Coordinates of C-alpha atoms in Angstrom, one line a residue:
Chain T
M1 CA 14.1 -12.8 -5.4
V2 CA 10.5 -12.0 -4.3
Y3 CA 8.6 -8.6 -4.8
V4 CA 7.1 -7.0 -1.8
I5 CA 5.0 -4.0 -1.3
V6 CA 5.1 -2.6 2.4
V7 CA 2.5 -0.3 3.7
Y8 CA 2.7 1.1 7.2
D9 CA 0.5 3.2 9.6
M10 CA 2.2 4.7 12.5
E11 CA 2.2 7.9 14.7
A12 CA 3.3 10.8 12.3
D13 CA 6.6 11.5 14.5
R14 CA 7.7 8.1 14.2
T15 CA 7.1 7.3 10.4
H16 CA 10.8 8.4 9.8
K17 CA 12.2 5.5 11.5
M18 CA 10.2 3.0 9.5
L19 CA 11.2 4.8 6.3
K20 CA 14.9 5.1 7.1
F21 CA 14.9 1.3 7.8
L22 CA 13.0 0.1 4.8
R23 CA 14.8 2.4 2.4
R24 CA 17.8 0.2 2.8
Y25 CA 16.0 -2.6 0.9
L26 CA 13.2 -0.9 -0.9
T27 CA 12.0 2.1 -3.2
H28 CA 9.8 4.8 -1.6
A29 CA 6.7 4.7 -3.8
Q30 CA 4.2 6.8 -2.1
N31 CA 3.8 8.3 1.3
S32 CA 4.2 5.2 3.8
V33 CA 4.4 2.8 0.8
L34 CA 7.6 1.1 -0.2
E35 CA 8.1 -1.7 -2.6
G36 CA 10.9 -3.5 -4.5
D37 CA 12.6 -6.8 -5.2
V38 CA 14.4 -8.5 -2.4
T39 CA 16.0 -11.8 -1.4
E40 CA 14.6 -14.1 1.0
G41 CA 17.2 -13.2 3.5
D42 CA 16.5 -9.5 3.2
L43 CA 12.8 -10.3 3.6
E44 CA 13.3 -12.2 6.8
K45 CA 15.4 -8.9 7.9
I46 CA 12.4 -6.6 6.9
R47 CA 9.9 -8.9 8.6
S48 CA 12.0 -8.7 11.9
G49 CA 12.9 -5.1 11.7
V50 CA 9.4 -4.1 11.0
D51 CA 8.2 -6.2 14.2
D52 CA 10.8 -4.3 16.3
L53 CA 10.0 -0.8 15.4
L54 CA 6.1 -0.9 15.8
N55 CA 4.4 0.4 18.9
P56 CA 1.1 -0.7 20.2
G57 CA -1.6 0.6 17.8
E58 CA 0.6 1.0 14.8
S59 CA 0.6 -1.6 12.0
T60 CA 2.5 -2.7 8.9
I61 CA 1.3 -4.9 6.2
I62 CA 3.8 -6.9 3.9
Y63 CA 2.4 -7.9 0.4
C64 CA 4.7 -10.7 -1.0
V65 CA 4.5 -11.9 -4.6
S66 CA 7.0 -14.4 -6.2
S67 CA 7.9 -12.2 -9.0
E68 CA 7.7 -8.4 -10.1
K69 CA 6.2 -9.8 -13.3
M70 CA 3.2 -11.0 -11.4
V71 CA 2.2 -7.4 -10.5
E72 CA 0.7 -4.9 -12.8
R73 CA 1.3 -1.6 -11.3
S74 CA -0.6 1.6 -12.5
V75 CA -0.1 5.0 -11.0
F76 CA -2.8 7.7 -11.3
G77 CA -2.0 11.4 -10.5
E78 CA 1.5 12.4 -9.5
D79 CA 4.1 9.5 -9.7
P80 CA 6.1 10.2 -6.5
T81 CA 9.0 7.7 -7.7
A82 CA 9.5 9.9 -10.6
D83 CA 9.8 12.8 -8.4
D84 CA 13.4 13.2 -6.6
Q85 CA 11.3 14.1 -3.5
F86 CA 11.3 10.4 -2.7
L87 CA 14.8 9.3 -4.1
Chain A
M1 CA -11.6 -12.0 -10.8
V2 CA -8.2 -10.1 -10.0
Y3 CA -6.7 -9.2 -6.8
V4 CA -6.1 -5.4 -6.2
I5 CA -4.2 -3.3 -3.7
V6 CA -5.0 0.4 -3.8
V7 CA -2.9 3.0 -2.0
Y8 CA -3.4 6.6 -2.1
D9 CA -1.7 10.0 -1.0
M10 CA -4.4 12.9 -1.2
E11 CA -4.9 16.1 0.8
A12 CA -6.0 15.2 4.4
D13 CA -9.4 16.6 4.0
R14 CA -10.2 15.0 0.7
T15 CA -9.0 11.2 1.6
H16 CA -12.8 10.5 2.8
K17 CA -14.1 11.0 -0.9
M18 CA -11.6 8.2 -2.1
L19 CA -12.3 6.0 0.8
K20 CA -16.1 6.3 0.2
F21 CA -15.6 5.4 -3.4
L22 CA -13.1 2.6 -3.1
R23 CA -15.2 0.9 -0.3
R24 CA -17.9 0.0 -2.7
Y25 CA -15.5 -2.4 -4.3
L26 CA -12.7 -3.0 -1.7
T27 CA -11.9 -3.7 2.1
H28 CA -10.1 -1.0 4.1
A29 CA -6.8 -2.6 5.2
Q30 CA -5.0 0.3 6.7
N31 CA -5.0 4.0 6.6
S32 CA -5.1 5.0 2.7
V33 CA -4.8 1.3 1.8
L34 CA -7.7 -0.9 0.4
E35 CA -7.5 -4.4 -1.2
G36 CA -9.9 -7.1 -2.5
D37 CA -10.9 -9.5 -5.3
V38 CA -12.7 -7.6 -8.3
T39 CA -14.0 -8.4 -11.7
E40 CA -12.3 -6.8 -14.6
G41 CA -15.3 -4.6 -15.1
D42 CA -15.1 -3.3 -11.5
L43 CA -11.4 -2.7 -11.9
E44 CA -12.2 -0.3 -15.0
K45 CA -14.6 1.6 -12.8
I46 CA -11.9 1.9 -10.1
R47 CA -9.4 3.1 -12.4
S48 CA -11.7 5.7 -14.0
G49 CA -13.2 6.7 -10.5
V50 CA -9.6 7.1 -9.0
D51 CA -8.5 9.2 -11.9
D52 CA -11.6 11.6 -11.5
L53 CA -11.0 11.9 -7.9
L54 CA -7.4 13.2 -7.9
N55 CA -6.4 16.8 -7.6
P56 CA -3.1 17.8 -9.1
G57 CA -0.3 16.6 -6.6
E58 CA -2.2 13.7 -5.1
S59 CA -1.5 10.2 -6.4
T60 CA -2.9 6.7 -6.3
I61 CA -1.1 3.3 -7.1
I62 CA -3.2 0.2 -8.0
Y63 CA -1.2 -3.0 -7.8
C64 CA -3.3 -5.8 -9.6
V65 CA -2.2 -9.5 -9.4
S66 CA -4.1 -12.3 -11.3
S67 CA -5.3 -14.0 -8.1
E68 CA -5.2 -13.6 -4.3
K69 CA -3.4 -16.9 -4.0
M70 CA -0.3 -15.2 -5.8
V71 CA 0.0 -12.6 -2.7
E72 CA 1.3 -13.6 0.6
R73 CA -0.1 -11.0 3.2
S74 CA 1.7 -10.4 6.7
V75 CA 0.5 -8.1 9.1
F76 CA 2.6 -6.7 12.0
G77 CA 1.3 -4.9 15.0
E78 CA -2.4 -4.1 15.1
D79 CA -4.5 -5.6 12.1
P80 CA -6.9 -2.7 11.2
T81 CA -9.2 -5.2 9.3
A82 CA -9.5 -7.2 12.4
D83 CA -10.9 -4.1 14.0
D84 CA -14.3 -2.7 13.5
Q85 CA -12.8 0.7 13.1
F86 CA -12.5 -0.1 9.4
L87 CA -15.7 -2.5 8.8

């Protein structure tokens, strides 16, 4: 397993496509940010799926860390994952 | 040094405040996403500064990894850091 954080910047009327796709694998952490533990196989599917979805001028960054234990995560203000708005 | 990724979700007319503050320490990687290597001292300043800036309903997540070498970063589509729009 690897821990990934995905951030995307797309046209406002197209973000729902990326969100729908990534939610198959990851947890919606914040507006345009998803994260989670995935297998290497799922990571490859995420990579190719993201590539297919983007239009020119749009971008996605995937940060990948070998284990969730490597990442210290601090939330300030409202924790969107604690809110059913994102679940 | 530690490697941090900061993502924030704020009212559209207030994001410039967070961006201006975080740019003192980090590189603007994408819309509402900054990252970079910082000292533990700067990390504390980032934490308290972020806390002060947020209004109710807004949120910021700070992901912290012990070294940049721990993070594999892949960009899909347009790489905003390669574009002077963000420098």
